[in-house]
Short mmCIF file of C-alpha atoms and ligand atoms in Angstrom, two decimals:
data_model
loop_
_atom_site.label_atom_id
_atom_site.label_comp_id
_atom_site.label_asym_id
_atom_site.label_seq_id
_atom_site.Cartn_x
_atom_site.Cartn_y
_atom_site.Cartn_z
CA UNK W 1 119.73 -47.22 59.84
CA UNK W 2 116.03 -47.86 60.20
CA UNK W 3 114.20 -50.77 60.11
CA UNK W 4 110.93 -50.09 58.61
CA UNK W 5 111.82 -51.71 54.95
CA UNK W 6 113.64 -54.50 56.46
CA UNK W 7 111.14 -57.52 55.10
CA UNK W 8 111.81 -61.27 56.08
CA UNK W 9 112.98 -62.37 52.66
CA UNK W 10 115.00 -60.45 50.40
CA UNK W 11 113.57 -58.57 47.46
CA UNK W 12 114.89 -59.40 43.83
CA UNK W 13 113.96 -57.04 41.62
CA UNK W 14 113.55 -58.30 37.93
CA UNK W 15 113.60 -56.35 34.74
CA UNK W 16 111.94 -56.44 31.55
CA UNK W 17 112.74 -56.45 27.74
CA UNK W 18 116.09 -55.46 26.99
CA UNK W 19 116.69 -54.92 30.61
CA UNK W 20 120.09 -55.19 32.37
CA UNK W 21 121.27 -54.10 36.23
CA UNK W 22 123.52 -51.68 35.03
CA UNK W 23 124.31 -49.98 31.63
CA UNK W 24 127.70 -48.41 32.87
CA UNK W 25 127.01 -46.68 35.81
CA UNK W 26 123.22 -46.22 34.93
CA UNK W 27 120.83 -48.65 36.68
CA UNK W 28 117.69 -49.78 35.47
CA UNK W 29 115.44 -49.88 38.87
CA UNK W 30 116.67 -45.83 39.19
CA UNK W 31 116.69 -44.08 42.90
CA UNK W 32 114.61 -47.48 43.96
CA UNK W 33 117.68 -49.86 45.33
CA UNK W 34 119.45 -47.76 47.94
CA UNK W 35 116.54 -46.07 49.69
CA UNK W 36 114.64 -49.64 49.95
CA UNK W 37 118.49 -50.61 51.45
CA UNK W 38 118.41 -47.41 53.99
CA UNK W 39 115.24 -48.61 55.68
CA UNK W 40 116.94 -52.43 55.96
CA UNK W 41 115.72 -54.31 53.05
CA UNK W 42 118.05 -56.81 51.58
CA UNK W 43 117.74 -56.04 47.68
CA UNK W 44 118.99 -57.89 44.79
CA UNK W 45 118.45 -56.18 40.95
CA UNK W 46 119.07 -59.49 39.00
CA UNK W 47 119.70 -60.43 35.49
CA UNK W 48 117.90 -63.03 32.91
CA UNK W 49 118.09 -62.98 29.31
CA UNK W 50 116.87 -59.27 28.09
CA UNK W 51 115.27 -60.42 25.09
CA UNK W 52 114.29 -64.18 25.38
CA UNK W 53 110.53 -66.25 26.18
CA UNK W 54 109.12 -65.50 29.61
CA UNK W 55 109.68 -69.39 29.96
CA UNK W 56 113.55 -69.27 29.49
CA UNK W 57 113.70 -66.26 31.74
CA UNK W 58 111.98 -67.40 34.17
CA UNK W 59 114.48 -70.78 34.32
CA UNK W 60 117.26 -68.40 34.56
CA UNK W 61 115.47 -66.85 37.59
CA UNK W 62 115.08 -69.92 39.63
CA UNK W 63 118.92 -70.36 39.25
CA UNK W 64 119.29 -66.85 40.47
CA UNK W 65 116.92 -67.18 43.50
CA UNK W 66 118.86 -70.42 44.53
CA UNK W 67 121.85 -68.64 44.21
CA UNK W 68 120.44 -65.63 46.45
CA UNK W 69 118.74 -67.93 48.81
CA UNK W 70 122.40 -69.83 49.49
CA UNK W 71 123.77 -66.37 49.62
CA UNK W 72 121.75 -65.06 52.78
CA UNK W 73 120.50 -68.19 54.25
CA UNK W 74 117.01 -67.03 53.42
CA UNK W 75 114.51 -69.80 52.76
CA UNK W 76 112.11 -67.81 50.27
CA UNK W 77 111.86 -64.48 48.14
CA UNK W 78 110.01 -61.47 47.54
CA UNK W 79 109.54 -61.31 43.13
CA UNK W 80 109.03 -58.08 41.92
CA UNK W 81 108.85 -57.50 38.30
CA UNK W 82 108.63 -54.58 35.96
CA UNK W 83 106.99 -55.24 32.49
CA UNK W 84 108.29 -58.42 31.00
CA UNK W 85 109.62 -59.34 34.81
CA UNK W 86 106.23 -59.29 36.23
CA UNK W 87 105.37 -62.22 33.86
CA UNK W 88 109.06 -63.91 34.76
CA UNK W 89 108.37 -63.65 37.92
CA UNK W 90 105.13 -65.31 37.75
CA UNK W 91 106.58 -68.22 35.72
CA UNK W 92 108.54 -69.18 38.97
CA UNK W 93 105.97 -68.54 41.40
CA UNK W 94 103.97 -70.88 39.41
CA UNK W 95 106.68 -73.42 39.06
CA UNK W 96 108.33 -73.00 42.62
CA UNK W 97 105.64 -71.48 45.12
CA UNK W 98 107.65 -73.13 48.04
CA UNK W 99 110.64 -70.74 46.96
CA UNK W 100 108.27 -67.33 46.73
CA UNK W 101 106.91 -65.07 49.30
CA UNK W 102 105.16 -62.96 47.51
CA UNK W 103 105.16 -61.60 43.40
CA UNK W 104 104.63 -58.06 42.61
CA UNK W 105 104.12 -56.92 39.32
CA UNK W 106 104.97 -53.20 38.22
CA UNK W 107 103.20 -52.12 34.84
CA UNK W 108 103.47 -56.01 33.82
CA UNK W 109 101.58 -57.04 30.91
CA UNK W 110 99.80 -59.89 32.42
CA UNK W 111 97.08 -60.25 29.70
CA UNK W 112 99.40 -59.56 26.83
CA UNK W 113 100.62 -55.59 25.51
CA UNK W 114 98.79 -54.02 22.31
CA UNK W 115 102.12 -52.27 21.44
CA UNK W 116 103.11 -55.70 20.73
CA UNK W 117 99.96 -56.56 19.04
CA UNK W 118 100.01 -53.74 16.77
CA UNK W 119 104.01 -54.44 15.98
CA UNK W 120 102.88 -58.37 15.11
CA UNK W 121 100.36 -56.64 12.65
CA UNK W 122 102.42 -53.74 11.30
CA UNK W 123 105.41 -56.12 10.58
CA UNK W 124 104.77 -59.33 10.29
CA UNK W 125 108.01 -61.70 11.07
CA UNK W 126 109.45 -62.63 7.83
CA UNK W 127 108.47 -59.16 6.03
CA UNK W 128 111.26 -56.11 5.16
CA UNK W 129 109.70 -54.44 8.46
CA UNK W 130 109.35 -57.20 10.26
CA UNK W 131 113.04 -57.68 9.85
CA UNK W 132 113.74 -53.64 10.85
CA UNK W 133 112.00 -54.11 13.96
CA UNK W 134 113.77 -57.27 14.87
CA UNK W 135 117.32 -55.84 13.37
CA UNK W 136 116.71 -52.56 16.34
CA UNK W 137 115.62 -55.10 19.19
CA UNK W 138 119.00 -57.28 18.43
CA UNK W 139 121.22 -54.16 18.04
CA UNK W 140 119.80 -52.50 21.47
CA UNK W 141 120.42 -56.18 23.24
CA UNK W 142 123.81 -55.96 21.94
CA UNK W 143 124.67 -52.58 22.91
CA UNK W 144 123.24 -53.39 26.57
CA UNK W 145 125.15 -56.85 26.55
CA UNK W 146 128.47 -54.91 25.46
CA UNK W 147 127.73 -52.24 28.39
CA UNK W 148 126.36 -53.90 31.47
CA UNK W 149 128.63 -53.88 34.47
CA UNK W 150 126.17 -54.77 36.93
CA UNK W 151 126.19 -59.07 35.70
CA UNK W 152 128.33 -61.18 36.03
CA UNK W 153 128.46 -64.38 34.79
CA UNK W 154 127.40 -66.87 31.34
CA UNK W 155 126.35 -65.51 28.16
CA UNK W 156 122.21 -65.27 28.52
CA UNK W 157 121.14 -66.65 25.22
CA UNK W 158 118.65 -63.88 22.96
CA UNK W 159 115.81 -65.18 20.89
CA UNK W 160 113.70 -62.19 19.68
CA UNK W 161 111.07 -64.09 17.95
CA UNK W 162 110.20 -66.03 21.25
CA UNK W 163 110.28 -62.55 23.11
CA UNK W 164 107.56 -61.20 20.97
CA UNK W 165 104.98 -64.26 21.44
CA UNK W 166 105.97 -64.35 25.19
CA UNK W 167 104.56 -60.48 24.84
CA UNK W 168 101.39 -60.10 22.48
CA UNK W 169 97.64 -60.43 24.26
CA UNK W 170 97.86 -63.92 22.26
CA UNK W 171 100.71 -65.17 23.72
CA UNK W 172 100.21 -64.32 27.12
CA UNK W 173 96.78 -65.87 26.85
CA UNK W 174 98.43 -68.84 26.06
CA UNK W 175 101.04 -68.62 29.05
CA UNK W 176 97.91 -67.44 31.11
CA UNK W 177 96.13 -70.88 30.63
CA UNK W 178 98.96 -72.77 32.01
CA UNK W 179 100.06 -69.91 34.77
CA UNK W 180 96.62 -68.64 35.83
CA UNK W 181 97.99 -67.95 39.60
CA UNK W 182 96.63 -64.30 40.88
CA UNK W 183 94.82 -63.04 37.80
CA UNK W 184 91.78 -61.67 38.42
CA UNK W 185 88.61 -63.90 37.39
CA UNK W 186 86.74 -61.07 35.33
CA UNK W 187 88.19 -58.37 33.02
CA UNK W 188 89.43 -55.37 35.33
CA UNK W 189 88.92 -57.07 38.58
CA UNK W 190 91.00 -57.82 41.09
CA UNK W 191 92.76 -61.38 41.55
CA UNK W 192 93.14 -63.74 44.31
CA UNK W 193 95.60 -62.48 46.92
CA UNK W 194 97.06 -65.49 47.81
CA UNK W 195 97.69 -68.50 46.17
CA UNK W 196 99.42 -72.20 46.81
CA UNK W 197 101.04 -69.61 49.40
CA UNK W 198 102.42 -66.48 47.98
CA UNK W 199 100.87 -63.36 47.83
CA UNK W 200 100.28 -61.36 45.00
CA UNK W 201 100.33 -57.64 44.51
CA UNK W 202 100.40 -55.71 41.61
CA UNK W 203 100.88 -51.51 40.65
CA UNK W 204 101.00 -50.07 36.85
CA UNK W 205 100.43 -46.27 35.99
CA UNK W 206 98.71 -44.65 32.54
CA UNK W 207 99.69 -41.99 30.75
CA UNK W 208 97.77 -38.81 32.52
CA UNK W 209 98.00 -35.54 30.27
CA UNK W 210 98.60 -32.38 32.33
CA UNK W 211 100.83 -34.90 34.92
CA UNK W 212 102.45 -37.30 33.04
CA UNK W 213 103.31 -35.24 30.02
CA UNK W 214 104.45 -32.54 32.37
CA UNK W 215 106.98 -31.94 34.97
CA UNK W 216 110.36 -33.64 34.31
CA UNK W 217 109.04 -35.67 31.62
CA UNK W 218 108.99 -32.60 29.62
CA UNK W 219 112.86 -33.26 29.04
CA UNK W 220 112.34 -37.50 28.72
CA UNK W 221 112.18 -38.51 25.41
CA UNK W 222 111.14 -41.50 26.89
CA UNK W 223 107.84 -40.04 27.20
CA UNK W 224 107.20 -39.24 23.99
CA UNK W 225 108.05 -42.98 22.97
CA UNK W 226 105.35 -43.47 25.37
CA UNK W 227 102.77 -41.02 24.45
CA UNK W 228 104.14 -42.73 20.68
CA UNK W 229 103.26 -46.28 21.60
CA UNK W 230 100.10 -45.50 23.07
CA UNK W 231 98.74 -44.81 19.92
CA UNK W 232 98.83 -48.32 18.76
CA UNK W 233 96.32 -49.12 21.52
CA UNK W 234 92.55 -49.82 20.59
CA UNK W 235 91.09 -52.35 23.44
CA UNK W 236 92.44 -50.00 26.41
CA UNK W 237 92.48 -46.73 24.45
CA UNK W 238 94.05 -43.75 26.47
CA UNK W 239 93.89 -46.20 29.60
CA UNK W 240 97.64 -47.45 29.09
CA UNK W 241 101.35 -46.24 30.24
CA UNK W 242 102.88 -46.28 26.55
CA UNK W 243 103.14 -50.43 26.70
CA UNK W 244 100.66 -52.16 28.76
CA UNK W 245 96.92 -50.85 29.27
CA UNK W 246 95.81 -50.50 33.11
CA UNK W 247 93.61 -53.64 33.30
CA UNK W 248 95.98 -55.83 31.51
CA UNK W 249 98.39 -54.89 34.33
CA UNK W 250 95.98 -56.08 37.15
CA UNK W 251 97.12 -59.35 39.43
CA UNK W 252 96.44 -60.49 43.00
CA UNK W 253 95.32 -57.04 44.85
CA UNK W 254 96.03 -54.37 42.44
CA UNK W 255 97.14 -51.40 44.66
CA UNK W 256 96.66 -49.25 41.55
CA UNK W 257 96.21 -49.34 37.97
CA UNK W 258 96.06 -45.24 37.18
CA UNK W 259 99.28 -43.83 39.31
CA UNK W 260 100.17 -41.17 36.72
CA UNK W 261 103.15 -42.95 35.29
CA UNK W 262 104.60 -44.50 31.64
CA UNK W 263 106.16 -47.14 31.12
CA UNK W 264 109.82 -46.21 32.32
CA UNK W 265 108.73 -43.84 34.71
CA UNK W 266 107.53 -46.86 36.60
CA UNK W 267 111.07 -47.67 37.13
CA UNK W 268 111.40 -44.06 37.94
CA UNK W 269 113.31 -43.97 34.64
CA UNK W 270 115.22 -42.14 32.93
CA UNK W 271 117.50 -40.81 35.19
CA UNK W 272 114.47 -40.12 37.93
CA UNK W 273 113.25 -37.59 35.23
CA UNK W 274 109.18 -38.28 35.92
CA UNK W 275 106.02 -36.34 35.80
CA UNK W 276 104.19 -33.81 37.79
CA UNK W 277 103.31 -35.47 41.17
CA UNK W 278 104.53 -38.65 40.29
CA UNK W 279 106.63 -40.31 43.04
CA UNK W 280 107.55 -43.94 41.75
CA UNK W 281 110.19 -44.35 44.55
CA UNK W 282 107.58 -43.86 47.09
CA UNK W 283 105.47 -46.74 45.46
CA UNK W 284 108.28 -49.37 46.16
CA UNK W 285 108.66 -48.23 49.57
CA UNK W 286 105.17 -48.26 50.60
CA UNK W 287 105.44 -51.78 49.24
CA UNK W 288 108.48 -52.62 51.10
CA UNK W 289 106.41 -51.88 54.43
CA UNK W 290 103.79 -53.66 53.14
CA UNK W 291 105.35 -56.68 52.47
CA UNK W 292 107.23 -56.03 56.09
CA UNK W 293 103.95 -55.74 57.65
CA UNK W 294 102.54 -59.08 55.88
CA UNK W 295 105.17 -60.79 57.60
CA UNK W 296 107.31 -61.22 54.13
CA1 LIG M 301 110.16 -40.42 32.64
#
């Protein structure tokens, strides 16, 4: 086995809404875990609440790391987080820098997602729709609760409502003003790479027609959802991955906010099925080293 992934502190890798380790057999972080393993890393795919405030997550990932941290001996982490997760994970660098290495977020909406937005304006909580969009969120938590074989342990509690404000540009503003750590000081830019100690990194992809719309996404219906979802955009118009637009995406040193992925395919999801040229595996090793190489 080689070396070259084998970072100080392990990685825990933490999804987003509705996410889970494993649905079955089927894992969310797809193709990523055992090739980051083959080159030495020490990788955990954890589990907080799937549909829950980025607050309450993010308490249920600081029990996780302590668990992890008595489990190998290690003495910090290495956060990355896809969507939702990037902002959990940021929660506990924030709260607990002396636990975290380093945060990375993947296609995290870290100044809020206009899919969100536009679902707070198209149905309004309280309203017939409102309660249709809520009534498909709880049903899809359910089904993933009922099927995950990948956690094991207490019921994670579900609050939809609080999921949606932890996810709208508003909301995160407001978690941004208390959790400013690695966002970048001007609209676009890049943030600071290290702060109170733990580096931050961050990748996201936008939806790329003739690449993204093409290859083995022509058989993902997750990419339509995508290519769906991006209509509801209007601030970052045909610069966004389905969910999240490019620059809402950017913390600490952004290694690249126009990788020619959506949303899932970030997560090299579904089933590895991604578009032409895109390699979303490769991105999480390259990151591997580079956390290696950082001494992390
Ligand atoms: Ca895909």
């Amino acid at each position: 086995m080689t070396q070259e992934y084998a970072t100080r502190y392990p990685l825990l890798l933490v999804p987003g809404l509705l996410g889970f380790v494993r649905v079955l057999i089927y894992p969310y972080w797809f193709g990523v875990v055992k090739p980051l393993e083959r080159g030495g890393a020490r990788v955990f795919p954890v589990m907080v609440s799937g549909v829950n405030s980025t607050e309450i997550r993010g308490e249920q990932l600081l029990l996780v790391i302590e668990q992890v941290m008595r489990d190998t001996g290690a003495s910090k982490v290495n956060l990355i987080g896809h969507s939702q997760g990037a902002l959990t994970v940021r929660y506990v660098a924030a709260r607990r820098p002396d636990l975290v290495a380093s945060v990375t977020s993947v296609a995290g909406p870290n100044h809020g997602s206009e899919l969100a937005d536009f679902l707070e304006r198209r149905f309004p909580a309280g309203t017939p729709g409102g309660r249709v969009v809520n009534a498909i969120i709880g049903l899809m938590d359910w089904l993933i609760r009922i099927f995950e074989t990948g956690y094991r342990g207490p019921r994670l509690p579900t609050d939809i409502t609080a999921s949606h404000q932890s996810l709208t540009t508003t909301g995160v503003a407001l978690f941004n003003r208390r959790y400013p750590q690695g966002l970048p000081a001007t609209w676009g830019g890049d943030g600071e790479e290290l702060v109170d100690g733990v580096r931050y990194y961050s990748w996201s992809g936008i939806l790329t027609p003739g690449r993204t719309n093409r290859g083995l996404n022509l058989i993902d219906g997750s990419n339509i959802v995508c290519r769906l979802f991006a209509r509801t955009f209007i601030k970052e118009r045909g610069q966004c991955d389905g969910m999240v637009g490019r620059f809402s995406s950017r913390l600490g040193k952004v290694i690249g906010d126009d990788f020619p992925l959506d949303h899932f395919d970030s997560v090299n999801q579904m089933i590895g099925l991604v578009g032409k040229g895109a390699r979303p595996v490769q991105l999480f090793l390259e990151h591997a080293a580079r956390l290696k190489a950082a001494g992390l």
